[in-house]
CSV table of C-alpha atoms in Angstrom, one decimal:
chain,number,residue,atom,x,y,z
A,10,MET,CA,83.4,43.5,-274.0
A,11,ALA,CA,83.7,40.3,-272.0
A,12,ALA,CA,83.1,41.9,-268.7
A,13,ALA,CA,80.2,44.0,-270.1
A,14,SER,CA,78.5,40.9,-271.5
A,15,MET,CA,78.9,39.3,-268.1
A,16,CYS,CA,77.3,42.1,-266.3
A,17,ARG,CA,74.5,42.2,-268.8
A,18,ALA,CA,71.2,40.9,-267.0
A,19,ARG,CA,70.2,37.5,-268.5
A,20,PRO,CA,66.7,37.6,-269.8
A,21,ARG,CA,63.8,35.7,-268.4
A,22,ARG,CA,62.6,32.6,-269.9
A,23,PRO,CA,58.9,33.1,-271.1
A,24,TRP,CA,56.2,31.2,-269.8
A,25,PRO,CA,54.9,28.2,-271.9
A,26,SER,CA,51.7,29.4,-273.9
A,27,SER,CA,50.0,26.2,-272.9
A,28,LEU,CA,49.9,26.9,-269.2
A,29,PRO,CA,47.4,29.2,-267.8
A,30,LEU,CA,48.7,32.5,-266.0
A,31,GLN,CA,48.8,32.1,-262.4
A,32,PRO,CA,49.1,35.1,-259.8
A,33,TRP,CA,52.5,35.4,-258.0
A,34,PRO,CA,52.1,34.2,-254.4
A,35,PRO,CA,52.7,36.8,-251.4
A,36,THR,CA,56.2,37.5,-250.6
A,37,PHE,CA,56.1,35.9,-247.2
A,38,LEU,CA,55.2,32.7,-249.0
A,39,ALA,CA,58.3,32.7,-250.9
A,40,PRO,CA,60.7,30.3,-248.5
A,41,ALA,CA,57.8,27.9,-248.8
A,42,PHE,CA,57.8,27.7,-252.6
A,43,GLY,CA,61.7,27.7,-252.9
A,44,PHE,CA,62.2,30.8,-254.7
A,45,PRO,CA,66.0,31.6,-254.9
A,46,ASN,CA,65.4,35.2,-256.0
A,47,VAL,CA,63.7,36.2,-252.7
A,48,ILE,CA,66.2,37.1,-250.0
A,49,ARG,CA,65.4,36.8,-246.5
A,50,SER,CA,65.8,39.7,-244.1
A,51,THR,CA,68.6,39.4,-241.6
A,52,ALA,CA,67.6,42.7,-239.5
A,53,PRO,CA,66.7,42.3,-235.8
A,54,ARG,CA,63.2,41.6,-234.9
A,55,SER,CA,61.3,42.3,-231.7
A,56,SER,CA,58.0,41.0,-230.3
A,57,PHE,CA,55.0,43.1,-231.7
A,58,SER,CA,53.4,45.2,-229.3
A,59,THR,CA,50.8,48.3,-229.7
A,60,SER,CA,51.9,49.9,-226.2
A,61,HIS,CA,54.9,51.5,-225.1
A,62,SER,CA,56.6,49.6,-222.5
A,63,HIS,CA,57.9,51.7,-219.6
A,64,ALA,CA,59.7,48.8,-217.7
A,65,LEU,CA,63.4,48.8,-217.4
A,66,PRO,CA,65.3,46.7,-219.6
A,67,ARG,CA,65.7,43.2,-218.6
A,68,ASP,CA,68.6,42.2,-216.7
A,69,ARG,CA,70.1,39.1,-217.8
A,70,SER,CA,72.2,38.6,-214.7
A,71,ARG,CA,71.4,35.1,-213.1
A,72,GLY,CA,72.8,36.4,-209.8
A,73,ARG,CA,70.6,39.4,-209.7
A,74,GLY,CA,67.8,39.5,-207.4
A,75,VAL,CA,67.1,39.7,-203.3
A,76,SER,CA,69.7,37.0,-202.2
A,77,ALA,CA,71.4,37.2,-198.9
A,78,VAL,CA,74.1,34.6,-200.6
A,79,ASN,CA,74.9,36.7,-203.4
A,80,ARG,CA,74.3,40.1,-201.5
A,81,THR,CA,72.3,41.3,-204.4
A,82,GLY,CA,69.1,43.3,-204.7
A,83,PRO,CA,66.6,44.4,-207.1
A,84,ARG,CA,67.8,46.6,-210.1
A,85,GLN,CA,64.9,49.0,-209.9
A,86,PRO,CA,64.1,50.7,-206.8
A,87,LEU,CA,61.0,49.5,-204.7
A,88,SER,CA,58.2,51.6,-203.1
A,89,VAL,CA,59.5,50.5,-199.5
A,90,SER,CA,63.1,50.9,-200.2
A,91,LYS,CA,63.7,54.0,-198.4
A,92,GLU,CA,61.3,53.2,-195.5
A,93,PRO,CA,63.3,51.2,-192.7
A,94,LEU,CA,61.6,48.0,-191.8
A,95,PRO,CA,60.0,48.0,-188.4
A,96,LYS,CA,62.0,45.9,-185.8
A,97,PRO,CA,60.0,43.8,-182.9
A,98,VAL,CA,60.6,45.1,-179.5
A,99,LEU,CA,61.4,42.0,-177.5
A,100,ASP,CA,61.8,43.8,-174.1
A,101,PRO,CA,58.5,44.4,-172.6
A,102,ALA,CA,59.8,47.4,-170.7
A,103,LYS,CA,60.5,49.3,-173.7
A,104,ARG,CA,57.3,48.7,-175.3
A,105,SER,CA,54.9,51.8,-175.4
A,106,GLN,CA,52.1,51.6,-172.9
A,107,VAL,CA,48.9,52.8,-174.1
A,108,PRO,CA,46.4,53.9,-171.6
A,109,VAL,CA,43.2,51.9,-171.5
A,110,ASP,CA,40.0,52.4,-169.3
A,111,PRO,CA,39.8,49.4,-167.1
A,112,ASP,CA,36.0,49.8,-167.1
A,113,HIS,CA,35.7,49.9,-170.9
A,114,GLY,CA,32.5,48.3,-172.4
A,115,LEU,CA,34.6,45.9,-175.0
A,116,TRP,CA,36.0,44.3,-171.8
A,117,HIS,CA,32.7,42.4,-171.5
A,118,PHE,CA,33.7,40.6,-174.6
A,119,PHE,CA,36.5,38.9,-172.8
A,120,ASN,CA,36.7,36.8,-169.5
A,121,GLU,CA,37.6,37.8,-166.3
A,122,ALA,CA,41.3,37.5,-166.9
A,123,ARG,CA,40.8,39.4,-169.9
A,124,MET,CA,42.7,37.0,-172.3
A,125,THR,CA,42.0,36.4,-175.8
A,126,LEU,CA,41.0,32.6,-175.3
A,127,SER,CA,39.9,30.8,-172.1
A,128,THR,CA,41.0,27.4,-171.4
A,129,PRO,CA,39.0,24.6,-171.7
A,130,GLU,CA,39.1,24.1,-167.7
A,131,GLN,CA,37.8,27.7,-167.4
A,132,ASP,CA,34.9,27.0,-169.9
A,133,TYR,CA,33.9,23.9,-168.3
A,134,ALA,CA,33.8,25.3,-164.8
A,135,HIS,CA,30.0,26.3,-164.7
A,136,GLY,CA,26.9,25.3,-162.8
A,137,ARG,CA,23.6,24.1,-163.9
A,138,PRO,CA,21.0,26.3,-165.7
A,139,TRP,CA,18.2,28.1,-163.6
A,140,THR,CA,14.9,26.4,-163.5
A,141,VAL,CA,11.3,27.9,-164.2
A,142,GLU,CA,10.6,27.1,-160.4
A,143,GLU,CA,13.4,29.3,-159.1
A,144,LEU,CA,12.8,32.2,-161.7
A,145,ARG,CA,9.1,32.6,-160.5
A,146,ASN,CA,10.2,33.9,-157.3
A,147,LYS,CA,12.2,36.4,-159.1
A,148,SER,CA,11.3,40.3,-159.7
A,149,TRP,CA,11.1,41.9,-162.9
A,150,GLU,CA,14.4,43.6,-162.3
A,151,ASP,CA,16.1,40.5,-161.3
A,152,LEU,CA,15.0,38.8,-164.3
A,153,HIS,CA,16.1,41.7,-166.7
A,154,ARG,CA,19.6,41.9,-165.1
A,155,LEU,CA,20.0,38.2,-165.4
A,156,TRP,CA,18.8,38.2,-169.3
A,157,TRP,CA,21.6,40.8,-170.1
A,158,VAL,CA,24.2,38.6,-168.0
A,159,CYS,CA,23.4,35.8,-170.1
A,160,VAL,CA,23.6,38.0,-173.2
A,161,LYS,CA,27.0,39.1,-172.3
A,162,GLU,CA,28.0,35.4,-171.8
A,163,ARG,CA,26.9,34.6,-175.2
A,164,ASN,CA,28.8,37.5,-176.9
A,165,ARG,CA,32.2,36.5,-175.1
A,166,LEU,CA,31.7,33.0,-176.3
A,167,ALA,CA,31.0,33.9,-179.8
A,168,THR,CA,34.2,36.3,-179.8
A,169,GLU,CA,36.3,33.4,-178.4
A,170,ALA,CA,34.8,30.8,-181.2
A,171,PHE,CA,35.7,33.2,-183.9
A,172,GLU,CA,39.2,33.9,-182.3
A,173,ARG,CA,39.7,30.2,-181.9
A,174,GLN,CA,38.8,29.3,-185.5
A,175,ARG,CA,41.0,32.1,-187.0
A,176,VAL,CA,43.9,30.9,-185.1
A,177,GLN,CA,43.2,27.4,-185.7
A,178,ALA,CA,43.6,26.7,-182.0
A,179,GLY,CA,42.2,23.1,-182.2
A,180,TYR,CA,40.8,23.1,-178.5
A,181,GLY,CA,37.9,24.5,-176.6
A,182,ASP,CA,35.0,24.0,-178.9
A,183,TYR,CA,33.3,21.3,-176.9
A,184,GLU,CA,33.5,23.1,-173.5
A,185,ALA,CA,32.4,26.1,-175.0
A,186,LYS,CA,29.3,24.6,-176.7
A,187,ARG,CA,28.3,22.9,-173.3
A,188,ARG,CA,28.5,26.3,-171.8
A,189,ASP,CA,26.6,28.3,-174.4
A,190,THR,CA,23.9,25.4,-173.9
A,191,THR,CA,23.6,26.0,-170.5
A,192,VAL,CA,23.3,29.9,-170.9
A,193,ARG,CA,20.5,29.5,-173.5
A,194,ARG,CA,18.7,27.0,-171.1
A,195,THR,CA,18.5,29.8,-168.8
A,196,GLN,CA,17.2,32.2,-171.4
A,197,ARG,CA,14.5,29.9,-172.3
A,198,ALA,CA,13.4,29.6,-168.7
A,199,ILE,CA,13.4,33.4,-168.5
A,200,LYS,CA,11.0,33.6,-171.4
A,201,HIS,CA,8.9,30.8,-169.9
A,202,VAL,CA,8.4,32.8,-166.8
A,203,LEU,CA,7.8,36.1,-168.5
A,204,THR,CA,5.3,34.5,-170.9
A,205,GLU,CA,3.3,33.2,-167.8
A,206,ARG,CA,3.3,36.4,-166.2
A,207,TYR,CA,1.9,38.2,-169.4
A,208,TYR,CA,-1.0,35.6,-169.4
A,209,ALA,CA,-1.7,36.2,-165.8
A,210,TRP,CA,-1.6,40.1,-166.5
A,211,ASP,CA,-3.8,39.6,-169.6
A,212,GLU,CA,-6.6,37.4,-167.6
A,213,ALA,CA,-6.7,40.1,-164.9
A,214,ARG,CA,-6.9,43.0,-167.3
A,215,ARG,CA,-10.2,41.1,-168.7
A,216,ALA,CA,-11.6,40.6,-165.5
A,217,ALA,CA,-11.1,43.9,-164.3
A,218,ARG,CA,-13.2,45.3,-167.5
A,219,SER,CA,-16.0,43.5,-165.9
A,220,ASP,CA,-15.5,44.7,-162.4
A,221,PRO,CA,-17.6,47.9,-161.3
A,222,GLU,CA,-15.0,48.7,-158.4
A,223,ILE,CA,-12.1,48.9,-160.9
A,224,ASP,CA,-11.6,51.9,-163.2
A,225,LEU,CA,-9.0,51.4,-166.1
A,226,SER,CA,-9.6,54.7,-168.0
A,227,GLY,CA,-6.6,56.2,-166.1
A,228,GLN,CA,-8.4,59.4,-164.7
A,229,GLY,CA,-8.5,58.9,-161.0
A,230,PRO,CA,-8.0,56.1,-158.8
A,231,ALA,CA,-8.0,52.6,-160.4
A,232,TYR,CA,-9.9,50.9,-157.3
A,233,ARG,CA,-12.9,52.3,-155.9
A,234,PRO,CA,-14.4,50.2,-153.4
A,235,GLY,CA,-18.0,49.8,-153.1
A,236,ASP,CA,-20.4,50.4,-149.9
A,237,PHE,CA,-20.9,47.1,-147.8
A,238,GLU,CA,-23.1,46.2,-144.6
A,239,VAL,CA,-21.7,44.4,-141.7
A,240,SER,CA,-23.9,41.9,-140.3
A,241,SER,CA,-24.8,41.7,-136.6
A,242,ILE,CA,-22.9,39.0,-134.4
A,243,SER,CA,-24.5,37.4,-131.6
A,244,PRO,CA,-22.9,37.6,-128.3
A,245,ASP,CA,-22.2,34.1,-127.8
A,246,LEU,CA,-20.4,33.7,-131.2
A,247,GLU,CA,-18.4,36.9,-130.2
A,248,SER,CA,-17.1,35.4,-127.1
A,249,SER,CA,-16.3,32.4,-128.6
A,250,TYR,CA,-14.1,34.1,-131.3
A,251,LEU,CA,-12.4,35.8,-128.4
A,252,ARG,CA,-11.8,32.8,-126.5
A,253,SER,CA,-10.1,31.0,-129.3
A,254,ALA,CA,-8.0,34.0,-130.1
A,255,GLN,CA,-6.7,34.2,-126.6
A,256,GLU,CA,-5.9,30.5,-126.4
A,257,THR,CA,-4.0,30.8,-130.0
A,258,LEU,CA,-1.9,33.6,-128.3
A,259,GLN,CA,-1.0,31.7,-125.2
A,260,GLU,CA,0.1,28.7,-127.4
A,261,GLN,CA,2.4,31.0,-129.4
A,262,SER,CA,3.9,32.9,-126.5
A,263,PRO,CA,7.1,31.5,-124.6
A,264,PRO,CA,6.5,29.2,-121.6
A,265,GLU,CA,8.0,31.8,-119.1
A,266,GLN,CA,5.2,34.4,-120.3
A,267,ARG,CA,2.3,32.1,-119.7
A,268,PRO,CA,0.1,32.4,-116.9
């Protein structure tokens, strides 16, 4: 009977009638209120995640990893594990020789030695730009050829400037800019000469429109000379012309051929 009485549940004390009824707090707030009847769960818990993790379980070994001292490697295989790493060929004789056309057009983007970068001495070794007076005596073909030589030179300088900035060489910028300025002055002089020739051609075309002996229609000869009369010359004037011509020929002839 004593044991039965001890196992019997003890009745709860009723709430005082003077206190208003309050709703029970949520269960997760029980530890904060100090309820002794709420038993905390001791089950293992994990971080909440809505997606399934396909990663391998975490390796808690501190010596695990790519280390040459511990002679350890990654736990999971990598994408390049089965591929052998390339080894540099230090011997130039064993390197593969790729056939290259010696007259390839891309060689114009390099210097005469076909090096990636020119030395400051090579870029500084140049002459003065062409002047307008010198280019006025050149033909159209010469000006055209000189223009494209300047274009190739500027392309080469631009290529070396990009490569110099990429590798952070730290030299050659001043000499390359001086050379580029010289080439640009030559191109400006070529434009000046071509502009003068264009103005001269345009003035000649306007004058030809009002000339009756020139036909610009493109049908037949462009120049058709008109009839003209030869005025009569007196015998005394003709003899004086002949005498002056003979004296001029005698002065220009060598001394041993003179009478």
